[in-house]
């Protein structure tokens, strides 16, 4: 669902993958600054959607991380924490650093056009960045707050009204007792993740068995009768995709596609046609798992 507000196109977006991708880009950008650490906390982020312009939001978060990096003492460096927080009716994005902080006299004026503070002799001090960030976020219907103490660091909090998850999104995995769950993925790390998640949920205590496949052909040949199929889309070196397997086996009503390519139009449309829901792959570690009573 997209609409135009002024010149800003907004759509309902899952925030965690967006934030995760920016942090990954920034780690690469600042990889030569060995004394700078950029951390991300997505523990509260599962299922948090907001109506935003993704390009504008990415640019704001990217610039705020740049500001923190530029404000660090080059000799000592520091840590930047980017987090998503779940409030009652809002979703929060936090960018916090333990840098030099901003004096109170500057804080009072910060966010006004032309007022800057940060790395001396540059046009990219945090003041100009704050002005544009605040203007962009409020233009998107969000709120922007900054708190800072000299010598302690700076915390920037951005909040947006929560949006309801779209119909394609899996809000939780419900596992029936005495059942078989099948996972298909060419990446052993994902199988290890699912095994760990199921162990933490004490699935074995309820006689729930997880069977892992890396080969689409083997899964089709075995044709296990499972209560739930967790299917990767892209299977490297194999002719079939996870959606092909779902279609061939006639298991769309019991399948969830777990893929990092969940936003691609042709995949999304095929899932809608088959009635298959999706979990973004980098959210697999956070999806709530419950055992049906």
PDB file of C-alpha atoms in Angstrom:
ATOM      1  CA  UNK A   1       0.000   0.000   0.000  1.00  0.00           C
ATOM      2  CA  UNK A   2       1.724   3.154  -1.177  1.00  0.00           C
ATOM      3  CA  UNK A   3       0.635   6.745  -1.005  1.00  0.00           C
ATOM      4  CA  UNK A   4       2.127  10.129  -1.681  1.00  0.00           C
ATOM      5  CA  UNK A   5       2.577  12.718   1.040  1.00  0.00           C
ATOM      6  CA  UNK A   6       4.038  15.836  -0.488  1.00  0.00           C
ATOM      7  CA  UNK A   7       7.003  14.410  -2.367  1.00  0.00           C
ATOM      8  CA  UNK A   8       7.450  11.431  -0.026  1.00  0.00           C
ATOM      9  CA  UNK A   9       6.217   8.017  -1.158  1.00  0.00           C
ATOM     10  CA  UNK A  10       5.482   5.852   1.869  1.00  0.00           C
ATOM     11  CA  UNK A  11       4.784   2.169   2.196  1.00  0.00           C
ATOM     12  CA  UNK A  12       4.287  -0.218   5.101  1.00  0.00           C
ATOM     13  CA  UNK A  13       7.652  -1.767   5.784  1.00  0.00           C
ATOM     14  CA  UNK A  14       9.200  -4.317   8.131  1.00  0.00           C
ATOM     15  CA  UNK A  15      11.881  -2.260   9.867  1.00  0.00           C
ATOM     16  CA  UNK A  16      14.354  -4.914  11.057  1.00  0.00           C
ATOM     17  CA  UNK A  17      15.776  -6.004   7.660  1.00  0.00           C
ATOM     18  CA  UNK A  18      16.093  -2.341   6.653  1.00  0.00           C
ATOM     19  CA  UNK A  19      18.076  -1.466   9.813  1.00  0.00           C
ATOM     20  CA  UNK A  20      20.154  -4.647   9.578  1.00  0.00           C
ATOM     21  CA  UNK A  21      21.195  -3.859   5.990  1.00  0.00           C
ATOM     22  CA  UNK A  22      22.272  -0.294   6.893  1.00  0.00           C
ATOM     23  CA  UNK A  23      24.393  -1.525   9.814  1.00  0.00           C
ATOM     24  CA  UNK A  24      26.056  -4.098   7.521  1.00  0.00           C
ATOM     25  CA  UNK A  25      26.867  -1.348   4.987  1.00  0.00           C
ATOM     26  CA  UNK A  26      28.282   0.906   7.699  1.00  0.00           C
ATOM     27  CA  UNK A  27      30.473  -1.842   9.123  1.00  0.00           C
ATOM     28  CA  UNK A  28      32.007  -2.242   5.665  1.00  0.00           C
ATOM     29  CA  UNK A  29      32.381   1.533   5.246  1.00  0.00           C
ATOM     30  CA  UNK A  30      34.221   1.898   8.579  1.00  0.00           C
ATOM     31  CA  UNK A  31      36.061  -1.438   8.574  1.00  0.00           C
ATOM     32  CA  UNK A  32      39.438   0.375   8.553  1.00  0.00           C
ATOM     33  CA  UNK A  33      38.527   2.192  11.780  1.00  0.00           C
ATOM     34  CA  UNK A  34      39.350  -0.770  14.018  1.00  0.00           C
ATOM     35  CA  UNK A  35      38.456   1.103  17.226  1.00  0.00           C
ATOM     36  CA  UNK A  36      34.868   1.760  16.073  1.00  0.00           C
ATOM     37  CA  UNK A  37      32.228  -0.882  16.762  1.00  0.00           C
ATOM     38  CA  UNK A  38      28.733  -0.698  15.208  1.00  0.00           C
ATOM     39  CA  UNK A  39      26.256  -2.991  16.999  1.00  0.00           C
ATOM     40  CA  UNK A  40      22.637  -3.829  16.161  1.00  0.00           C
ATOM     41  CA  UNK A  41      19.889  -5.021  18.527  1.00  0.00           C
ATOM     42  CA  UNK A  42      16.870  -6.608  16.824  1.00  0.00           C
ATOM     43  CA  UNK A  43      15.649  -8.664  19.806  1.00  0.00           C
ATOM     44  CA  UNK A  44      12.395  -6.668  20.090  1.00  0.00           C
ATOM     45  CA  UNK A  45      11.961  -6.085  16.377  1.00  0.00           C
ATOM     46  CA  UNK A  46       9.947  -9.058  15.126  1.00  0.00           C
ATOM     47  CA  UNK A  47       6.687  -8.040  13.469  1.00  0.00           C
ATOM     48  CA  UNK A  48       7.268  -4.293  13.821  1.00  0.00           C
ATOM     49  CA  UNK A  49       6.043  -2.489  10.709  1.00  0.00           C
ATOM     50  CA  UNK A  50       5.780   1.247  10.064  1.00  0.00           C
ATOM     51  CA  UNK A  51       4.647   3.372   7.161  1.00  0.00           C
ATOM     52  CA  UNK A  52       7.842   5.025   5.930  1.00  0.00           C
ATOM     53  CA  UNK A  53       9.756   6.088   2.863  1.00  0.00           C
ATOM     54  CA  UNK A  54      12.555   3.531   2.984  1.00  0.00           C
ATOM     55  CA  UNK A  55      15.099   5.557   1.006  1.00  0.00           C
ATOM     56  CA  UNK A  56      14.652   8.595   3.233  1.00  0.00           C
ATOM     57  CA  UNK A  57      14.758   6.538   6.440  1.00  0.00           C
ATOM     58  CA  UNK A  58      17.882   4.676   5.315  1.00  0.00           C
ATOM     59  CA  UNK A  59      19.576   7.979   4.515  1.00  0.00           C
ATOM     60  CA  UNK A  60      18.731   9.390   7.956  1.00  0.00           C
ATOM     61  CA  UNK A  61      20.055   6.367   9.869  1.00  0.00           C
ATOM     62  CA  UNK A  62      23.155   6.242   7.678  1.00  0.00           C
ATOM     63  CA  UNK A  63      23.895   9.932   8.321  1.00  0.00           C
ATOM     64  CA  UNK A  64      23.344   9.562  12.077  1.00  0.00           C
ATOM     65  CA  UNK A  65      25.867   6.704  12.190  1.00  0.00           C
ATOM     66  CA  UNK A  66      28.286   8.842  10.161  1.00  0.00           C
ATOM     67  CA  UNK A  67      27.850  11.692  12.660  1.00  0.00           C
ATOM     68  CA  UNK A  68      28.727   9.412  15.563  1.00  0.00           C
ATOM     69  CA  UNK A  69      31.787   8.038  13.784  1.00  0.00           C
ATOM     70  CA  UNK A  70      33.028  11.526  12.939  1.00  0.00           C
ATOM     71  CA  UNK A  71      32.491  12.748  16.495  1.00  0.00           C
ATOM     72  CA  UNK A  72      34.584   9.947  18.049  1.00  0.00           C
ATOM     73  CA  UNK A  73      38.109  10.728  19.185  1.00  0.00           C
ATOM     74  CA  UNK A  74      40.264   9.198  16.431  1.00  0.00           C
ATOM     75  CA  UNK A  75      42.613   7.656  18.988  1.00  0.00           C
ATOM     76  CA  UNK A  76      40.029   6.061  21.285  1.00  0.00           C
ATOM     77  CA  UNK A  77      37.123   5.376  18.906  1.00  0.00           C
ATOM     78  CA  UNK A  78      33.853   4.150  20.413  1.00  0.00           C
ATOM     79  CA  UNK A  79      30.700   2.076  20.042  1.00  0.00           C
ATOM     80  CA  UNK A  80      27.457   2.840  18.192  1.00  0.00           C
ATOM     81  CA  UNK A  81      24.345   0.857  19.096  1.00  0.00           C
ATOM     82  CA  UNK A  82      21.436   0.796  16.638  1.00  0.00           C
ATOM     83  CA  UNK A  83      18.292  -0.778  18.082  1.00  0.00           C
ATOM     84  CA  UNK A  84      14.612  -1.274  17.336  1.00  0.00           C
ATOM     85  CA  UNK A  85      12.267  -0.929  20.301  1.00  0.00           C
ATOM     86  CA  UNK A  86       8.677  -2.080  20.720  1.00  0.00           C
ATOM     87  CA  UNK A  87       6.478   0.496  22.472  1.00  0.00           C
ATOM     88  CA  UNK A  88       2.737   0.173  23.057  1.00  0.00           C
ATOM     89  CA  UNK A  89       1.482   1.859  19.909  1.00  0.00           C
ATOM     90  CA  UNK A  90       4.784   2.998  18.421  1.00  0.00           C
ATOM     91  CA  UNK A  91       7.991   1.532  17.084  1.00  0.00           C
ATOM     92  CA  UNK A  92      11.272   3.141  18.076  1.00  0.00           C
ATOM     93  CA  UNK A  93      14.619   3.369  16.279  1.00  0.00           C
ATOM     94  CA  UNK A  94      17.543   4.185  18.559  1.00  0.00           C
ATOM     95  CA  UNK A  95      20.997   5.346  17.466  1.00  0.00           C
ATOM     96  CA  UNK A  96      23.223   5.702  20.543  1.00  0.00           C
ATOM     97  CA  UNK A  97      26.952   6.301  20.866  1.00  0.00           C
ATOM     98  CA  UNK A  98      29.437   6.683  23.719  1.00  0.00           C
ATOM     99  CA  UNK A  99      31.310   9.533  22.065  1.00  0.00           C
ATOM    100  CA  UNK A 100      32.212  13.000  23.281  1.00  0.00           C
ATOM    101  CA  UNK A 101      28.600  14.170  23.585  1.00  0.00           C
ATOM    102  CA  UNK A 102      27.250  17.647  22.873  1.00  0.00           C
ATOM    103  CA  UNK A 103      27.488  20.652  25.236  1.00  0.00           C
ATOM    104  CA  UNK A 104      24.181  22.022  26.612  1.00  0.00           C
ATOM    105  CA  UNK A 105      24.715  25.379  24.932  1.00  0.00           C
ATOM    106  CA  UNK A 106      24.850  23.665  21.547  1.00  0.00           C
ATOM    107  CA  UNK A 107      22.061  21.186  22.399  1.00  0.00           C
ATOM    108  CA  UNK A 108      19.588  24.042  22.828  1.00  0.00           C
ATOM    109  CA  UNK A 109      20.145  25.150  19.230  1.00  0.00           C
ATOM    110  CA  UNK A 110      20.912  21.791  17.633  1.00  0.00           C
ATOM    111  CA  UNK A 111      18.492  20.855  14.887  1.00  0.00           C
ATOM    112  CA  UNK A 112      18.196  24.427  13.655  1.00  0.00           C
ATOM    113  CA  UNK A 113      19.367  24.998  10.129  1.00  0.00           C
ATOM    114  CA  UNK A 114      22.972  26.167   9.975  1.00  0.00           C
ATOM    115  CA  UNK A 115      23.859  25.140  13.539  1.00  0.00           C
ATOM    116  CA  UNK A 116      26.509  22.427  13.630  1.00  0.00           C
ATOM    117  CA  UNK A 117      28.602  20.572  16.149  1.00  0.00           C
ATOM    118  CA  UNK A 118      31.034  17.732  15.709  1.00  0.00           C
ATOM    119  CA  UNK A 119      34.178  17.224  13.702  1.00  0.00           C
ATOM    120  CA  UNK A 120      35.867  20.575  13.273  1.00  0.00           C
ATOM    121  CA  UNK A 121      36.439  21.954   9.826  1.00  0.00           C
ATOM    122  CA  UNK A 122      33.892  19.746   8.075  1.00  0.00           C
ATOM    123  CA  UNK A 123      30.492  20.402   6.570  1.00  0.00           C
ATOM    124  CA  UNK A 124      29.207  17.133   8.017  1.00  0.00           C
ATOM    125  CA  UNK A 125      29.193  17.939  11.711  1.00  0.00           C
ATOM    126  CA  UNK A 126      26.235  16.449  13.554  1.00  0.00           C
ATOM    127  CA  UNK A 127      24.235  19.701  13.654  1.00  0.00           C
ATOM    128  CA  UNK A 128      23.467  19.852   9.948  1.00  0.00           C
ATOM    129  CA  UNK A 129      22.851  16.115   9.997  1.00  0.00           C
ATOM    130  CA  UNK A 130      20.425  16.537  12.907  1.00  0.00           C
ATOM    131  CA  UNK A 131      18.545  19.343  11.166  1.00  0.00           C
ATOM    132  CA  UNK A 132      17.961  17.317   8.019  1.00  0.00           C
ATOM    133  CA  UNK A 133      17.230  14.132   9.969  1.00  0.00           C
ATOM    134  CA  UNK A 134      14.621  15.829  12.150  1.00  0.00           C
ATOM    135  CA  UNK A 135      12.994  17.514   9.154  1.00  0.00           C
ATOM    136  CA  UNK A 136      12.830  14.204   7.236  1.00  0.00           C
ATOM    137  CA  UNK A 137      11.442  12.172  10.139  1.00  0.00           C
ATOM    138  CA  UNK A 138       8.742  14.694  11.040  1.00  0.00           C
ATOM    139  CA  UNK A 139       7.860  14.919   7.332  1.00  0.00           C
ATOM    140  CA  UNK A 140       7.290  11.159   7.390  1.00  0.00           C
ATOM    141  CA  UNK A 141       4.926  11.500  10.356  1.00  0.00           C
ATOM    142  CA  UNK A 142       7.469  10.407  12.967  1.00  0.00           C
ATOM    143  CA  UNK A 143       8.999  12.020  16.039  1.00  0.00           C
ATOM    144  CA  UNK A 144      12.679  12.841  16.569  1.00  0.00           C
ATOM    145  CA  UNK A 145      14.369  13.311  19.950  1.00  0.00           C
ATOM    146  CA  UNK A 146      18.000  13.804  20.911  1.00  0.00           C
ATOM    147  CA  UNK A 147      19.632  13.502  24.338  1.00  0.00           C
ATOM    148  CA  UNK A 148      23.319  14.055  24.983  1.00  0.00           C
ATOM    149  CA  UNK A 149      25.785  14.599  27.814  1.00  0.00           C
ATOM    150  CA  UNK A 150      29.370  15.802  27.312  1.00  0.00           C
ATOM    151  CA  UNK A 151      31.741  12.906  27.888  1.00  0.00           C
ATOM    152  CA  UNK A 152      28.868  10.384  27.991  1.00  0.00           C
ATOM    153  CA  UNK A 153      27.606  10.225  24.433  1.00  0.00           C
ATOM    154  CA  UNK A 154      24.449  10.881  22.424  1.00  0.00           C
ATOM    155  CA  UNK A 155      21.150   9.019  22.110  1.00  0.00           C
ATOM    156  CA  UNK A 156      18.786   9.728  19.227  1.00  0.00           C
ATOM    157  CA  UNK A 157      15.275   8.262  19.360  1.00  0.00           C
ATOM    158  CA  UNK A 158      13.031   8.126  16.303  1.00  0.00           C
ATOM    159  CA  UNK A 159       9.454   6.891  16.707  1.00  0.00           C
ATOM    160  CA  UNK A 160       6.713   6.052  14.222  1.00  0.00           C
ATOM    161  CA  UNK A 161       3.134   4.859  14.748  1.00  0.00           C
ATOM    162  CA  UNK A 162       2.937   1.080  14.478  1.00  0.00           C
ATOM    163  CA  UNK A 163       1.353  -0.392  11.368  1.00  0.00           C
ATOM    164  CA  UNK A 164      -0.513  -3.692  11.342  1.00  0.00           C
ATOM    165  CA  UNK A 165       1.509  -6.553   9.795  1.00  0.00           C
ATOM    166  CA  UNK A 166       0.388  -7.371   6.240  1.00  0.00           C
ATOM    167  CA  UNK A 167      -1.461 -10.623   5.531  1.00  0.00           C
ATOM    168  CA  UNK A 168       1.615 -12.360   4.093  1.00  0.00           C
ATOM    169  CA  UNK A 169       3.622 -11.996   7.300  1.00  0.00           C
ATOM    170  CA  UNK A 170       3.909 -14.900   9.773  1.00  0.00           C
ATOM    171  CA  UNK A 171       3.402 -13.411  13.248  1.00  0.00           C
ATOM    172  CA  UNK A 172       4.345 -16.676  15.013  1.00  0.00           C
ATOM    173  CA  UNK A 173       5.061 -20.336  14.366  1.00  0.00           C
ATOM    174  CA  UNK A 174       2.459 -22.570  15.988  1.00  0.00           C
ATOM    175  CA  UNK A 175       3.625 -26.184  16.298  1.00  0.00           C
ATOM    176  CA  UNK A 176       1.130 -28.983  17.008  1.00  0.00           C
ATOM    177  CA  UNK A 177       2.283 -31.632  19.540  1.00  0.00           C
ATOM    178  CA  UNK A 178       3.209 -35.091  18.155  1.00  0.00           C
ATOM    179  CA  UNK A 179       3.970 -33.624  14.721  1.00  0.00           C
ATOM    180  CA  UNK A 180       6.702 -33.564  12.121  1.00  0.00           C
ATOM    181  CA  UNK A 181       8.136 -30.263  10.865  1.00  0.00           C
ATOM    182  CA  UNK A 182      10.239 -30.216   7.685  1.00  0.00           C
ATOM    183  CA  UNK A 183      12.848 -27.567   6.818  1.00  0.00           C
ATOM    184  CA  UNK A 184      14.319 -27.249   3.310  1.00  0.00           C
ATOM    185  CA  UNK A 185      17.380 -25.014   2.905  1.00  0.00           C
ATOM    186  CA  UNK A 186      20.732 -25.354   1.132  1.00  0.00           C
ATOM    187  CA  UNK A 187      22.464 -23.532   4.010  1.00  0.00           C
ATOM    188  CA  UNK A 188      23.371 -25.732   6.981  1.00  0.00           C
ATOM    189  CA  UNK A 189      23.534 -22.631   9.202  1.00  0.00           C
ATOM    190  CA  UNK A 190      19.755 -22.195   8.804  1.00  0.00           C
ATOM    191  CA  UNK A 191      19.161 -25.817   9.827  1.00  0.00           C
ATOM    192  CA  UNK A 192      21.339 -25.229  12.877  1.00  0.00           C
ATOM    193  CA  UNK A 193      19.303 -22.115  13.667  1.00  0.00           C
ATOM    194  CA  UNK A 194      15.967 -23.959  13.422  1.00  0.00           C
ATOM    195  CA  UNK A 195      17.330 -26.799  15.563  1.00  0.00           C
ATOM    196  CA  UNK A 196      18.384 -24.296  18.211  1.00  0.00           C
ATOM    197  CA  UNK A 197      15.046 -22.479  18.094  1.00  0.00           C
ATOM    198  CA  UNK A 198      13.065 -25.726  18.429  1.00  0.00           C
ATOM    199  CA  UNK A 199      15.242 -26.887  21.334  1.00  0.00           C
ATOM    200  CA  UNK A 200      14.691 -23.559  23.115  1.00  0.00           C
ATOM    201  CA  UNK A 201      10.929 -23.979  22.620  1.00  0.00           C
ATOM    202  CA  UNK A 202      11.226 -27.506  24.145  1.00  0.00           C
ATOM    203  CA  UNK A 203       9.603 -28.980  21.041  1.00  0.00           C
ATOM    204  CA  UNK A 204      10.990 -32.459  21.765  1.00  0.00           C
ATOM    205  CA  UNK A 205       9.084 -32.546  25.072  1.00  0.00           C
ATOM    206  CA  UNK A 206       5.901 -32.445  22.957  1.00  0.00           C
ATOM    207  CA  UNK A 207       7.152 -35.138  20.536  1.00  0.00           C
ATOM    208  CA  UNK A 208       7.687 -32.578  17.778  1.00  0.00           C
ATOM    209  CA  UNK A 209      10.304 -33.786  15.300  1.00  0.00           C
ATOM    210  CA  UNK A 210      12.251 -31.479  12.991  1.00  0.00           C
ATOM    211  CA  UNK A 211      13.545 -33.083   9.778  1.00  0.00           C
ATOM    212  CA  UNK A 212      16.092 -31.170   7.700  1.00  0.00           C
ATOM    213  CA  UNK A 213      16.618 -31.364   3.934  1.00  0.00           C
ATOM    214  CA  UNK A 214      19.209 -29.614   1.773  1.00  0.00           C
ATOM    215  CA  UNK A 215      18.015 -31.228  -1.496  1.00  0.00           C
ATOM    216  CA  UNK A 216      14.670 -30.464  -3.132  1.00  0.00           C
ATOM    217  CA  UNK A 217      14.767 -33.758  -5.052  1.00  0.00           C
ATOM    218  CA  UNK A 218      15.296 -35.781  -1.862  1.00  0.00           C
ATOM    219  CA  UNK A 219      12.387 -34.023  -0.176  1.00  0.00           C
ATOM    220  CA  UNK A 220      10.083 -34.731  -3.122  1.00  0.00           C
ATOM    221  CA  UNK A 221      11.267 -38.374  -3.242  1.00  0.00           C
ATOM    222  CA  UNK A 222      10.705 -38.942   0.509  1.00  0.00           C
ATOM    223  CA  UNK A 223       7.394 -37.006   0.448  1.00  0.00           C
ATOM    224  CA  UNK A 224       7.127 -36.778   4.255  1.00  0.00           C
ATOM    225  CA  UNK A 225       3.710 -36.043   5.731  1.00  0.00           C
ATOM    226  CA  UNK A 226       4.500 -32.980   7.851  1.00  0.00           C
ATOM    227  CA  UNK A 227       2.323 -30.498   9.727  1.00  0.00           C
ATOM    228  CA  UNK A 228       4.508 -27.585   8.618  1.00  0.00           C
ATOM    229  CA  UNK A 229       7.113 -27.041   5.899  1.00  0.00           C
ATOM    230  CA  UNK A 230       9.703 -24.240   6.279  1.00  0.00           C
ATOM    231  CA  UNK A 231      10.972 -23.726   2.733  1.00  0.00           C
ATOM    232  CA  UNK A 232      13.871 -21.723   1.346  1.00  0.00           C
ATOM    233  CA  UNK A 233      13.284 -20.122  -2.057  1.00  0.00           C
ATOM    234  CA  UNK A 234      16.683 -20.147  -3.759  1.00  0.00           C
ATOM    235  CA  UNK A 235      18.463 -23.515  -3.622  1.00  0.00           C
ATOM    236  CA  UNK A 236      21.942 -23.028  -5.084  1.00  0.00           C
ATOM    237  CA  UNK A 237      22.943 -25.540  -7.759  1.00  0.00           C
ATOM    238  CA  UNK A 238      19.448 -27.032  -7.892  1.00  0.00           C
ATOM    239  CA  UNK A 239      16.888 -26.753 -10.667  1.00  0.00           C
ATOM    240  CA  UNK A 240      13.887 -26.271  -8.392  1.00  0.00           C
ATOM    241  CA  UNK A 241      13.030 -23.376  -6.106  1.00  0.00           C
ATOM    242  CA  UNK A 242      11.245 -23.803  -2.796  1.00  0.00           C
ATOM    243  CA  UNK A 243       8.032 -22.564  -4.435  1.00  0.00           C
ATOM    244  CA  UNK A 244       8.421 -25.189  -7.183  1.00  0.00           C
ATOM    245  CA  UNK A 245       8.663 -27.858  -4.483  1.00  0.00           C
ATOM    246  CA  UNK A 246       5.591 -26.518  -2.673  1.00  0.00           C
ATOM    247  CA  UNK A 247       3.622 -26.581  -5.931  1.00  0.00           C
ATOM    248  CA  UNK A 248       4.800 -30.083  -6.944  1.00  0.00           C
ATOM    249  CA  UNK A 249       4.024 -31.561  -3.511  1.00  0.00           C
ATOM    250  CA  UNK A 250       0.685 -29.735  -3.150  1.00  0.00           C
ATOM    251  CA  UNK A 251       1.599 -28.450   0.321  1.00  0.00           C
ATOM    252  CA  UNK A 252       0.910 -24.715  -0.016  1.00  0.00           C
ATOM    253  CA  UNK A 253      -1.587 -24.652   2.878  1.00  0.00           C
ATOM    254  CA  UNK A 254       1.069 -26.074   5.228  1.00  0.00           C
ATOM    255  CA  UNK A 255       4.106 -24.180   3.909  1.00  0.00           C
ATOM    256  CA  UNK A 256       5.952 -21.009   4.868  1.00  0.00           C
ATOM    257  CA  UNK A 257       8.585 -19.532   2.553  1.00  0.00           C
ATOM    258  CA  UNK A 258      11.666 -18.437   4.519  1.00  0.00           C
ATOM    259  CA  UNK A 259      13.662 -16.190   2.196  1.00  0.00           C
ATOM    260  CA  UNK A 260      15.733 -13.025   2.092  1.00  0.00           C
ATOM    261  CA  UNK A 261      14.088 -12.288  -1.289  1.00  0.00           C
ATOM    262  CA  UNK A 262      10.617 -11.813   0.189  1.00  0.00           C
ATOM    263  CA  UNK A 263      10.218  -8.334  -1.349  1.00  0.00           C
ATOM    264  CA  UNK A 264      10.780  -9.415  -4.965  1.00  0.00           C
ATOM    265  CA  UNK A 265       7.575  -8.936  -6.907  1.00  0.00           C
ATOM    266  CA  UNK A 266       7.501 -12.249  -8.802  1.00  0.00           C
ATOM    267  CA  UNK A 267       8.147 -14.247  -5.609  1.00  0.00           C
ATOM    268  CA  UNK A 268       5.568 -12.281  -3.668  1.00  0.00           C
ATOM    269  CA  UNK A 269       2.942 -12.694  -6.401  1.00  0.00           C
ATOM    270  CA  UNK A 270       3.566 -16.460  -6.642  1.00  0.00           C
ATOM    271  CA  UNK A 271       3.194 -16.756  -2.846  1.00  0.00           C
ATOM    272  CA  UNK A 272      -0.084 -14.828  -3.007  1.00  0.00           C
ATOM    273  CA  UNK A 273      -1.328 -17.108  -5.805  1.00  0.00           C
ATOM    274  CA  UNK A 274      -0.436 -20.253  -3.838  1.00  0.00           C
ATOM    275  CA  UNK A 275      -1.582 -18.845  -0.482  1.00  0.00           C
ATOM    276  CA  UNK A 276       1.902 -19.226   1.028  1.00  0.00           C
ATOM    277  CA  UNK A 277       2.984 -16.889   3.840  1.00  0.00           C
ATOM    278  CA  UNK A 278       6.529 -15.597   4.288  1.00  0.00           C
ATOM    279  CA  UNK A 279       9.203 -15.074   6.936  1.00  0.00           C
ATOM    280  CA  UNK A 280      12.185 -12.870   6.004  1.00  0.00           C
ATOM    281  CA  UNK A 281      15.184 -15.166   6.450  1.00  0.00           C
ATOM    282  CA  UNK A 282      17.145 -12.819   8.693  1.00  0.00           C
ATOM    283  CA  UNK A 283      14.107 -12.757  11.006  1.00  0.00           C
ATOM    284  CA  UNK A 284      14.078 -16.541  11.505  1.00  0.00           C
ATOM    285  CA  UNK A 285      16.048 -16.104  14.718  1.00  0.00           C
ATOM    286  CA  UNK A 286      13.307 -13.903  16.190  1.00  0.00           C
ATOM    287  CA  UNK A 287       9.964 -15.372  15.070  1.00  0.00           C
ATOM    288  CA  UNK A 288       8.034 -16.474  18.193  1.00  0.00           C
ATOM    289  CA  UNK A 289       7.522 -20.244  18.436  1.00  0.00           C
ATOM    290  CA  UNK A 290       4.601 -21.631  20.424  1.00  0.00           C
ATOM    291  CA  UNK A 291       3.371 -25.191  20.976  1.00  0.00           C
ATOM    292  CA  UNK A 292      -0.362 -25.592  20.342  1.00  0.00           C
ATOM    293  CA  UNK A 293      -2.170 -27.010  23.361  1.00  0.00           C
TER     294      UNK A 293
END
